[in-house]
CSV table of C-alpha atoms in Angstrom, one decimal:
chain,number,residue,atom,x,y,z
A,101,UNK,CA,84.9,87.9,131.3
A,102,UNK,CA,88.1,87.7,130.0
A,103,UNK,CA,90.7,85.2,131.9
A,104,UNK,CA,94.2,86.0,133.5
A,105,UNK,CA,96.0,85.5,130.5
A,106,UNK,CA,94.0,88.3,128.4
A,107,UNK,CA,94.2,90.4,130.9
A,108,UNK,CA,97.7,90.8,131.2
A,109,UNK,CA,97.8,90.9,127.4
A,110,UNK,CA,95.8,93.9,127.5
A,111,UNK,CA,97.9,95.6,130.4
A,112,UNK,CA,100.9,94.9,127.7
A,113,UNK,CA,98.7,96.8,125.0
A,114,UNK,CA,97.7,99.7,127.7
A,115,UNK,CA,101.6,100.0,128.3
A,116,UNK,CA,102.1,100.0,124.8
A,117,UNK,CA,99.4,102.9,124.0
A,118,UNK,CA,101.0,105.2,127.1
A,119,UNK,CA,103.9,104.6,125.8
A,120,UNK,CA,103.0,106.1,122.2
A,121,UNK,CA,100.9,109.0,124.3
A,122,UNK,CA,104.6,109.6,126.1
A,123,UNK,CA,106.8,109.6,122.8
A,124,UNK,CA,104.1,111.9,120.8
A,125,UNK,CA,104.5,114.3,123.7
A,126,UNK,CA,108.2,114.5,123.6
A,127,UNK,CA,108.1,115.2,119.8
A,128,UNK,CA,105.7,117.3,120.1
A,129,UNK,CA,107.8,119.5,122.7
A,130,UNK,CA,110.7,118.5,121.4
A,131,UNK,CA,109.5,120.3,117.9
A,132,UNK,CA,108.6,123.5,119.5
A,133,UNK,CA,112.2,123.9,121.3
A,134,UNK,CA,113.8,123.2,117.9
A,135,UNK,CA,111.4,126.2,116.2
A,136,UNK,CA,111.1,128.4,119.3
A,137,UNK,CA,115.1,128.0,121.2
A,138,UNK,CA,113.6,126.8,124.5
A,139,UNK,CA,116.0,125.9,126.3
A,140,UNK,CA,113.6,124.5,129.6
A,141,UNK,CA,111.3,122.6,126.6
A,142,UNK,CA,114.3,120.7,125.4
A,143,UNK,CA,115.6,119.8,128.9
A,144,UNK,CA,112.5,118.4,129.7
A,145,UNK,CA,112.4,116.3,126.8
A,146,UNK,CA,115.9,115.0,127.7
A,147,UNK,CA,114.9,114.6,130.7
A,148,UNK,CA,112.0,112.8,130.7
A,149,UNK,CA,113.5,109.9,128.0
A,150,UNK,CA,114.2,107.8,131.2
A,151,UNK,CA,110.5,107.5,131.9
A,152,UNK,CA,110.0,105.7,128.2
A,153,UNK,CA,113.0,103.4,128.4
A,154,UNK,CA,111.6,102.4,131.4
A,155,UNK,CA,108.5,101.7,130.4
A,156,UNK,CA,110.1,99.5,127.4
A,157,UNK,CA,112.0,97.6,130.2
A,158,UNK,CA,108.8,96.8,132.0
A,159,UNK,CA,107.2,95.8,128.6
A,160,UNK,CA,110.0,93.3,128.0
A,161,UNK,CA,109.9,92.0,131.5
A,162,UNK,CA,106.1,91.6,131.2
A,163,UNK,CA,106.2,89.7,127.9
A,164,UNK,CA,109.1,87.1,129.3
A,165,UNK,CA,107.4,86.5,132.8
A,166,UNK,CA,104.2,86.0,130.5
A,167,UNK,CA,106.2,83.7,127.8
A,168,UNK,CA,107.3,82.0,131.4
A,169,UNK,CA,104.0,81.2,133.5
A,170,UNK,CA,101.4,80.8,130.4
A,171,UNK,CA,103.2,79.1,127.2
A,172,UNK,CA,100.9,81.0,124.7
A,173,UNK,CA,100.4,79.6,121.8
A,174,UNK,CA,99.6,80.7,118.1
A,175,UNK,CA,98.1,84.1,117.8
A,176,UNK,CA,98.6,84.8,121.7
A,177,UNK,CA,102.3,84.1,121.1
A,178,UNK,CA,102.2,86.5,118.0
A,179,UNK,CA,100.6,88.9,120.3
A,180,UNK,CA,103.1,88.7,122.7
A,181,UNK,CA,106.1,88.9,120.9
A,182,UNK,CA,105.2,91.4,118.8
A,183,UNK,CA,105.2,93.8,122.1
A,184,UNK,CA,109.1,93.1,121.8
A,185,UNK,CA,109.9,95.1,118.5
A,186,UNK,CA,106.9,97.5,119.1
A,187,UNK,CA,108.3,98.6,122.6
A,188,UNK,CA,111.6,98.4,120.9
A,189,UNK,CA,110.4,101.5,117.7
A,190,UNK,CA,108.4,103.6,120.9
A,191,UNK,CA,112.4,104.1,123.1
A,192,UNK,CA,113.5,104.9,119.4
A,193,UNK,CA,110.8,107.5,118.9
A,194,UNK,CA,111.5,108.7,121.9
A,195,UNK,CA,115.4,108.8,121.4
A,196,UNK,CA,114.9,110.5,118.4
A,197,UNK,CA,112.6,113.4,120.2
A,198,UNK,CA,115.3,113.6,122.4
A,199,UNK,CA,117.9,114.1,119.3
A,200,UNK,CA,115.9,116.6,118.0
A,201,UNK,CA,115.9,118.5,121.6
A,202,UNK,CA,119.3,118.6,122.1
A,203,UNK,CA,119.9,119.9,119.0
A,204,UNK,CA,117.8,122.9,120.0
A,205,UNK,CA,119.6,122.6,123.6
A,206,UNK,CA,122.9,123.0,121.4
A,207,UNK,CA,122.5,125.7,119.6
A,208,UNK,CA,120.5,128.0,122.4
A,209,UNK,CA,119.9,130.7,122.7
A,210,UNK,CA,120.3,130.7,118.8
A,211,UNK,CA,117.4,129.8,116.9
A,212,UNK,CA,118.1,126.5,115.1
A,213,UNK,CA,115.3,126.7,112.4
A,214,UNK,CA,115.8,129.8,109.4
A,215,UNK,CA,112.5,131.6,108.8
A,216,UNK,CA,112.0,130.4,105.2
A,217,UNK,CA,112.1,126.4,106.5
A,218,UNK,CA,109.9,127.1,109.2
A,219,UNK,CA,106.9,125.9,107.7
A,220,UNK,CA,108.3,122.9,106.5
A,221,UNK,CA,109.8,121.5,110.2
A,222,UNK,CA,106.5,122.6,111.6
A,223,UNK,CA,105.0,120.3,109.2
A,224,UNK,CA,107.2,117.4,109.5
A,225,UNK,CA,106.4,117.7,113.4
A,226,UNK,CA,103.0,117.6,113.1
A,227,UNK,CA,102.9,114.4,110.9
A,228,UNK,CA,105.4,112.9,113.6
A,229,UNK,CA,102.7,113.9,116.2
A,230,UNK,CA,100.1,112.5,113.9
A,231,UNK,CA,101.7,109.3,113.5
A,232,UNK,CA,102.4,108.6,116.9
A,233,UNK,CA,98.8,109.2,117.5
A,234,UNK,CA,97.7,106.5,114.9
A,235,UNK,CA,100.3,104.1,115.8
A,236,UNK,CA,98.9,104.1,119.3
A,237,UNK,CA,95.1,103.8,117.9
A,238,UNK,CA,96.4,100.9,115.8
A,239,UNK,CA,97.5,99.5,119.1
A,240,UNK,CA,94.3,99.8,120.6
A,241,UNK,CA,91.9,99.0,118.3
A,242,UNK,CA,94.1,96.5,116.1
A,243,UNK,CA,92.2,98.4,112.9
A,244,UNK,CA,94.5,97.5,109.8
A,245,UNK,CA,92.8,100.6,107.8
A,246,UNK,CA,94.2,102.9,110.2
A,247,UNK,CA,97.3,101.1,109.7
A,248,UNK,CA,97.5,101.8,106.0
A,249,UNK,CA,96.9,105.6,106.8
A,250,UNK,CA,100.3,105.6,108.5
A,251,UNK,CA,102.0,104.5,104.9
A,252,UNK,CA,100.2,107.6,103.5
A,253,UNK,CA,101.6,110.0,106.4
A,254,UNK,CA,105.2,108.7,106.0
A,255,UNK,CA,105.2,109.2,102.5
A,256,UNK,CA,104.1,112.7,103.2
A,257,UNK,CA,107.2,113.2,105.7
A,258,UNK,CA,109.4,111.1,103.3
A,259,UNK,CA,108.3,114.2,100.2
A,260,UNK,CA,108.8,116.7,103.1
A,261,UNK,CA,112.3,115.7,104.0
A,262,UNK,CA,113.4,115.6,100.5
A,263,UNK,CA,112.4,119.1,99.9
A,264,UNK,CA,114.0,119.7,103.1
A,265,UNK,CA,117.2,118.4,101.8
A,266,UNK,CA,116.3,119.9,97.9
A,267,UNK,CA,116.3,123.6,100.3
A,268,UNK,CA,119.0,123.1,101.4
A,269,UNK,CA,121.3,122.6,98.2
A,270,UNK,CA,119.0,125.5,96.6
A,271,UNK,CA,122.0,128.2,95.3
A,272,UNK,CA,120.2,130.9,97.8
A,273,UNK,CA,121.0,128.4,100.8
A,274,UNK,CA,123.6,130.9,102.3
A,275,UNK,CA,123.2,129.8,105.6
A,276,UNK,CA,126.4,128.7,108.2
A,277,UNK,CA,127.4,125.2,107.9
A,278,UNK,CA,125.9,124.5,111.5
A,279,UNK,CA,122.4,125.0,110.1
A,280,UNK,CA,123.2,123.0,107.4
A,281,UNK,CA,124.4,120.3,109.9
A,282,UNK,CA,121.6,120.8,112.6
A,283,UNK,CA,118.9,120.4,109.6
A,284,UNK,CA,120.2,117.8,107.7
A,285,UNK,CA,120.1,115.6,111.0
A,286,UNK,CA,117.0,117.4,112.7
A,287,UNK,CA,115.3,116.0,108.7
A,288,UNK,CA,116.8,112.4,109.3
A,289,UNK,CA,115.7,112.3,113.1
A,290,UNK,CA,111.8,113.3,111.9
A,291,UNK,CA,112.3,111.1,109.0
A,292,UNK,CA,113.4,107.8,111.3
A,293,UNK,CA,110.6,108.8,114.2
A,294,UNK,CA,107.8,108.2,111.2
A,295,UNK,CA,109.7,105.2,110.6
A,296,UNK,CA,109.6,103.7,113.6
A,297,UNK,CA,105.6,104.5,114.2
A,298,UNK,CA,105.0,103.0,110.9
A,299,UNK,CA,106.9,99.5,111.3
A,300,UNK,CA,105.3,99.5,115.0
A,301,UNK,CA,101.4,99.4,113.2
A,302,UNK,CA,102.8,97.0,110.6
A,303,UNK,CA,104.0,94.8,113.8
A,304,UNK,CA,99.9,95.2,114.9
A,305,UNK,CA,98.8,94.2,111.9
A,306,UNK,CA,101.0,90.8,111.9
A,307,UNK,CA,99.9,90.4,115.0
A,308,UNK,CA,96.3,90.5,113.8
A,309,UNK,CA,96.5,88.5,110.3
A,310,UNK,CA,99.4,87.0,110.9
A,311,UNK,CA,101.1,88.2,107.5
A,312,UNK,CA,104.3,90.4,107.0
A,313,UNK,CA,103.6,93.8,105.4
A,314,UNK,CA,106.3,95.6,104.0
A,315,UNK,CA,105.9,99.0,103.5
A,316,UNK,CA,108.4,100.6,101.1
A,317,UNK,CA,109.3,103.8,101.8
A,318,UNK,CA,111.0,106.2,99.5
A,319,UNK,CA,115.0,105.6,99.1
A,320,UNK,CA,117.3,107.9,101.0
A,321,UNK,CA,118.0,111.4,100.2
B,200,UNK,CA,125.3,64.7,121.8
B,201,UNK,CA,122.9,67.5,121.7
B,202,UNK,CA,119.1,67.7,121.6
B,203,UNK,CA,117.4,68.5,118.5
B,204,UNK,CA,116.2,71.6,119.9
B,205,UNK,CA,119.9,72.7,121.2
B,206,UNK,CA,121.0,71.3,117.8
B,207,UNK,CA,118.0,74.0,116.4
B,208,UNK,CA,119.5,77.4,118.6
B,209,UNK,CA,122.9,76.5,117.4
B,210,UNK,CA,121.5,77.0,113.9
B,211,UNK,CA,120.0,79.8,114.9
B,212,UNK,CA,123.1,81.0,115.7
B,213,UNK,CA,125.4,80.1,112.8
B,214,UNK,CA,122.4,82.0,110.7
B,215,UNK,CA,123.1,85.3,113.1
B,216,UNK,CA,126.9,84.7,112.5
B,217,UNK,CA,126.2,84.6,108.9
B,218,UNK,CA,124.3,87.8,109.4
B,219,UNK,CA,127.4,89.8,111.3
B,220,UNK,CA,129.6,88.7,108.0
B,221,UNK,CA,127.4,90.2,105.3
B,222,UNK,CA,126.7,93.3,107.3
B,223,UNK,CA,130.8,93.3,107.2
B,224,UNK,CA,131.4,92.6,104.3
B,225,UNK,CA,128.3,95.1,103.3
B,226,UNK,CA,129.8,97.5,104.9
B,227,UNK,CA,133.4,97.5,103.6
B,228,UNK,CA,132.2,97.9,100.3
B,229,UNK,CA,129.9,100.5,101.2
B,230,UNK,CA,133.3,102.5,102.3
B,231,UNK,CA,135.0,101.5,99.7
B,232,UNK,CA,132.6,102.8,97.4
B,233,UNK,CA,132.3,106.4,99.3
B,234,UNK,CA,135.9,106.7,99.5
B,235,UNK,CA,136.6,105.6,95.6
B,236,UNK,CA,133.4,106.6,93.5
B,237,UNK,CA,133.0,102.9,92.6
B,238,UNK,CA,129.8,103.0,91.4
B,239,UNK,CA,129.3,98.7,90.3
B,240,UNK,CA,130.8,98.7,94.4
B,241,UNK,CA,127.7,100.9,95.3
B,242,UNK,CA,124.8,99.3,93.4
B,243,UNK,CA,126.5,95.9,94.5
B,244,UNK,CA,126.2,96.9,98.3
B,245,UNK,CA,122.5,97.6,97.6
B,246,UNK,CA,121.4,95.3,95.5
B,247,UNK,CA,122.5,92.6,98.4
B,248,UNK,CA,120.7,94.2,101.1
B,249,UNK,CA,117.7,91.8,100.3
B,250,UNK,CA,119.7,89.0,101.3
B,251,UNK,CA,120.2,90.7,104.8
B,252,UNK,CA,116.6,90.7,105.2
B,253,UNK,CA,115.8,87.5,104.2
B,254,UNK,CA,118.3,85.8,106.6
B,255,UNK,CA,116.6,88.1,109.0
B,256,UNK,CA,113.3,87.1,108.4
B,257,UNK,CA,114.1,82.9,108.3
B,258,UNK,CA,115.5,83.8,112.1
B,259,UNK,CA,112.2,85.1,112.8
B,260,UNK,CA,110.4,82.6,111.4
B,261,UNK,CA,112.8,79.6,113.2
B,262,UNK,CA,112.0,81.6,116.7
B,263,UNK,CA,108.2,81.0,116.2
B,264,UNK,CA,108.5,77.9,115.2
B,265,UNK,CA,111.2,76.7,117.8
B,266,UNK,CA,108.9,78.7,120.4
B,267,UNK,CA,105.7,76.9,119.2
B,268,UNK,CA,107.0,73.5,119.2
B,269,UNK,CA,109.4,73.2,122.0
B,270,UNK,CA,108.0,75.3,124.4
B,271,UNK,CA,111.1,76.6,126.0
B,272,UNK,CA,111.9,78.0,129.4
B,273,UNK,CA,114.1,80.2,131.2
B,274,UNK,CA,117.8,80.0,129.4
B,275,UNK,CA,116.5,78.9,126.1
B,276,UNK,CA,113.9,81.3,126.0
B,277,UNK,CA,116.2,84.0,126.9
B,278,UNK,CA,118.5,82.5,124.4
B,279,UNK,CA,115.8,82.2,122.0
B,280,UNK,CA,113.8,85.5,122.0
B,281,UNK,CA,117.2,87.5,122.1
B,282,UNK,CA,117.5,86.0,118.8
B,283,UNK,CA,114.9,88.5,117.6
B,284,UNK,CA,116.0,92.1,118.5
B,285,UNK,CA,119.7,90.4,117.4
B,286,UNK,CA,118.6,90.0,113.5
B,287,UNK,CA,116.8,93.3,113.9
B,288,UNK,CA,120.0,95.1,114.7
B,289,UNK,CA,121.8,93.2,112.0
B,290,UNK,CA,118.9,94.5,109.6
B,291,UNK,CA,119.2,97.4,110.6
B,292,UNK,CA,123.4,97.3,109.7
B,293,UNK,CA,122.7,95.6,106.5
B,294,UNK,CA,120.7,99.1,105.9
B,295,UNK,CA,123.4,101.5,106.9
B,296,UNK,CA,125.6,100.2,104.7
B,297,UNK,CA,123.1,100.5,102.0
B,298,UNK,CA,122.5,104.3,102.9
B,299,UNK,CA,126.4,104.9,102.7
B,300,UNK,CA,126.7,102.9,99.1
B,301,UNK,CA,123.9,105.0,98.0
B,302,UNK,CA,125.7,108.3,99.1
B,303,UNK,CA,128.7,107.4,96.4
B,304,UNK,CA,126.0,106.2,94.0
B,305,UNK,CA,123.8,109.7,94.4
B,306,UNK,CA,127.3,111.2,93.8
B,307,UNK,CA,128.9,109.7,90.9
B,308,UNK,CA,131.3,110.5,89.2
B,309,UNK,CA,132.2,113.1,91.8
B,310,UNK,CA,133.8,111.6,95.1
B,311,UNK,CA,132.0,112.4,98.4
B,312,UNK,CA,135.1,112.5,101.0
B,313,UNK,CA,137.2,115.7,100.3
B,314,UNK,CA,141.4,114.3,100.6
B,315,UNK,CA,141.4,115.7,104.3
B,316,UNK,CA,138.6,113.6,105.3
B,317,UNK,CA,139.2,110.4,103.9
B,318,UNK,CA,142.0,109.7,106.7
B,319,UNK,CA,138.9,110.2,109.1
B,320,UNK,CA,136.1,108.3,107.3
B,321,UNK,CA,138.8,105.0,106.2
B,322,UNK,CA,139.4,104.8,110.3
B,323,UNK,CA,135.3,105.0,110.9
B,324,UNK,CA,135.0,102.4,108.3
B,325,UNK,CA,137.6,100.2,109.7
B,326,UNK,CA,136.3,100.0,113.5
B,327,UNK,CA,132.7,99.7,111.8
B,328,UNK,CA,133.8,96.6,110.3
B,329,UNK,CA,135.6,95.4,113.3
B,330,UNK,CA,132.5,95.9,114.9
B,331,UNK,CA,130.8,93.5,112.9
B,332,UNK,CA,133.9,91.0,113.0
B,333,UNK,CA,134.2,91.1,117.1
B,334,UNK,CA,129.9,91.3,117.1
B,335,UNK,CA,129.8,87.8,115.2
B,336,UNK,CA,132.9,86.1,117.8
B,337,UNK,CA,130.6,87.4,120.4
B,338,UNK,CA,127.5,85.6,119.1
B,339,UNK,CA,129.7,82.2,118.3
B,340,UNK,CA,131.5,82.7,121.8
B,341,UNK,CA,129.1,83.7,123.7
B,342,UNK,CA,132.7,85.6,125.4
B,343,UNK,CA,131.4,88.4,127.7
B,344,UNK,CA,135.4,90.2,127.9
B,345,UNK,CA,134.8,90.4,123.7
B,346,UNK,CA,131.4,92.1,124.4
B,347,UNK,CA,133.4,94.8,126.4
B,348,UNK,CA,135.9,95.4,124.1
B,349,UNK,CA,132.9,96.4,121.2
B,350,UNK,CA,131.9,99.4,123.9
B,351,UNK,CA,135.9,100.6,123.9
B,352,UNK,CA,135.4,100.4,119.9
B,353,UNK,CA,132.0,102.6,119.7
B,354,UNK,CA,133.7,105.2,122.1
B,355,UNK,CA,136.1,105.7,119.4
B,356,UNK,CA,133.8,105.5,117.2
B,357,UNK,CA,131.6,108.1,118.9
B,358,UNK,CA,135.3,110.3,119.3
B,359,UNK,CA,135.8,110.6,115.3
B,360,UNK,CA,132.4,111.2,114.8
B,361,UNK,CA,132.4,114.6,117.1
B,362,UNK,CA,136.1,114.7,115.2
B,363,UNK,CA,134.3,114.7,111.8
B,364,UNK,CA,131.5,116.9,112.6
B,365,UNK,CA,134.2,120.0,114.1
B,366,UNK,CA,135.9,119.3,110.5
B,367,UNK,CA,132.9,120.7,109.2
B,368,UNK,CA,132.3,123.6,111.6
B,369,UNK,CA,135.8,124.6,111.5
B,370,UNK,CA,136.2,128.2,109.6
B,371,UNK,CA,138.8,126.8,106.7
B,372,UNK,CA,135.9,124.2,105.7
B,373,UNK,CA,134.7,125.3,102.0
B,374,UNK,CA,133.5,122.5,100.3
B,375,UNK,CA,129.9,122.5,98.8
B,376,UNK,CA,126.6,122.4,100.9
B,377,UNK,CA,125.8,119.1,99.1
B,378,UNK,CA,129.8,117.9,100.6
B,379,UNK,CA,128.6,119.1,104.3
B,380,UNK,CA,125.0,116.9,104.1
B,381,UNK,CA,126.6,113.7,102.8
B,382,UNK,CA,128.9,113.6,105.3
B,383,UNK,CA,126.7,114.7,107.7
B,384,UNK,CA,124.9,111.6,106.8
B,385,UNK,CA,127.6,109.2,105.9
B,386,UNK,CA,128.6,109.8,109.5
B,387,UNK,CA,125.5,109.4,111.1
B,388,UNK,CA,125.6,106.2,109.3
B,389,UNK,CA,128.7,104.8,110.8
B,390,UNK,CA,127.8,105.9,114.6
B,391,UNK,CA,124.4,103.7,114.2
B,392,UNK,CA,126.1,101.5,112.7
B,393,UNK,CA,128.6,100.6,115.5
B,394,UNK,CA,125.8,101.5,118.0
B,395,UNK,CA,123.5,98.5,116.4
B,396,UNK,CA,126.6,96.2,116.8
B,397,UNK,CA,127.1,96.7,120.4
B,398,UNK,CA,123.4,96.5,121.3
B,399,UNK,CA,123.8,93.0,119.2
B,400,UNK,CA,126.6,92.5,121.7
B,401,UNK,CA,124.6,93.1,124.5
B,402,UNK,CA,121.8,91.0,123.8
B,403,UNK,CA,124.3,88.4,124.0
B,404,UNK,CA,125.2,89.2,127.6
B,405,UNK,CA,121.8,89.2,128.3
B,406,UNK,CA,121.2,85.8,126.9
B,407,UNK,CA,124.0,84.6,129.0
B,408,UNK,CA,124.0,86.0,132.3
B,409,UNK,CA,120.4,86.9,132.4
B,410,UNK,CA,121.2,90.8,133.3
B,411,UNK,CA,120.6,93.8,131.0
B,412,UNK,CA,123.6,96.0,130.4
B,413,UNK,CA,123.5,99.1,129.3
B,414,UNK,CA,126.2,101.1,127.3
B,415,UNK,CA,126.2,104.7,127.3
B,416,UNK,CA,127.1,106.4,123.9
B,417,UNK,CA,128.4,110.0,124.0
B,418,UNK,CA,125.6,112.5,123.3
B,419,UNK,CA,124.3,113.6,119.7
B,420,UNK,CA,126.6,115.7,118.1
């Protein structure tokens, strides 16, 4: 049996895995109101961003009534403070689902997404998804090899956002400036989300080994 | 005469005030190099960004260590752990400003800011430096009125950025699609920017009066 202590330490990682559960949900709605103009879809997503922020306020409060009562040491204080900056990149994911819903909330009831880049956003959503999946298996099962998948999928979004961008500065891109605008940012939003999901599994894996990871993603666009 | 471990979390905090003055200075540069083409400017801005991050990971480091030896509770934890998401947000600055240098250095020779901008884009510069100026008295002063004044700043802030954006969307706006993303961007940029320096600010509050605060940016443009 596991004592008090670890207990609560896994409640924190539970908190933490729901919490990826509720931001891969709100990109994952969020993604179909940007390709399909719902407007209820993209209210939802706004609407329901309260629920992960305070889920990151309970996680903080957790971790400093824990730091408090049971003066962890070592790896349990690694453990612990790493829920910090992981709970920290889950209300960004989620802020960034949000982003990407109100741009569709914006524009309705015109369509944000032009046919031809379709295929492209659907794919950057679905690594998103993806990625907030893994991050939260990561957190679960503390596996580093999973970890290292996330680098892969984020270099995948990182080559699909600079085609993204390449599209758009294509001579047939004839489209109105606001599509311009609402893509560019709708790219960077997807773009940061895998981001954040990545650095959250490399925070895992310091809290596992202990050693700072770095993963270096591809320079800006 | 203070303790050694007081004498420690003032260190801590002349380290973060370091911090606040190369994000500054980062990010005056960074403008300077979007608004003049000044390509050594650019590469200068982003070649220093390691320096960011490696102030940001000593902090890190001195909050295990001060955690691991000393044990702290209540006000110097508080003081202590807000340490953490406080370098993270300067990181995070140090970054911006990167993304903007590398916006003129993608671009030269041509200049990014068409004439009727650069009024617009000097004044975001300007309050995202004061930003980082009146974010590092905050963190020296611990002076909860200069905390309040940051969220005045990042409401203008937030007001040239929707200012920047209707430039763009306005009908006698003609420049180039590639003109349209890097502001796009570049604006993006500042708006994170100043939001980073005000969560910075609030940390402090938090480490002070023990209550969360929350400031509420205008919505997403």
């Amino acid at each position: 049996v596991r004592d008090t202590y670890h207990q609560e330490l896994d409640r924190l990682s539970l908190h933490l895995v729901e919490m990826t559960q509720l931001v891969r949900s709100a990109m994952a709605r969020a993604s179909s109101a940007l390709l399909d103009a719902d407007l209820a879809l993209a209210e939802e997503v706004i609407n329901s961003d309260s629920r992960i922020d305070t889920l990151r306020n309970q996680v903080e409060q957790n971790v400093l009534e824990l730091m408090a009562c049971q003066q962890p040491v070592a790896t349990d204080l690694r453990a612990l403070l790493s829920a910090l900056p992981m709970s920290s990149n889950l209300e960004r994911m989620g802020d960034l689902a949000a982003h990407i819903a109100d741009i569709a909330r914006r524009r309705y009831p015109a369509s944000v997404v032009p046919a031809e880049l379709r295929g492209m956003v659907r794919e950057m959503a679905q690594i998103a998804e993806q990625l907030a999946g893994k991050a939260g298996s990561v957190i679960a099962s503390r596996d580093v090899t999973t970890c290292l998948e996330l680098d892969t999928d984020d270099d995948q979004m990182d080559q699909l956002h600079t085609r993204l961008l390449a599209t758009l500065l294509a001579p047939d891109w004839t489209h109105a400036v606001e599509t311009t605008i609402d893509i560019t940012l709708a790219g960077r939003y997807f773009e940061r989300y895998a981001d954040h999901a990545v650095h959250l599994a490399h925070h895992v894996v310091y809290l596992t080994t202990g050693q700072t990871t770095t993963h270096h993603t591809a320079a800006q666009p």
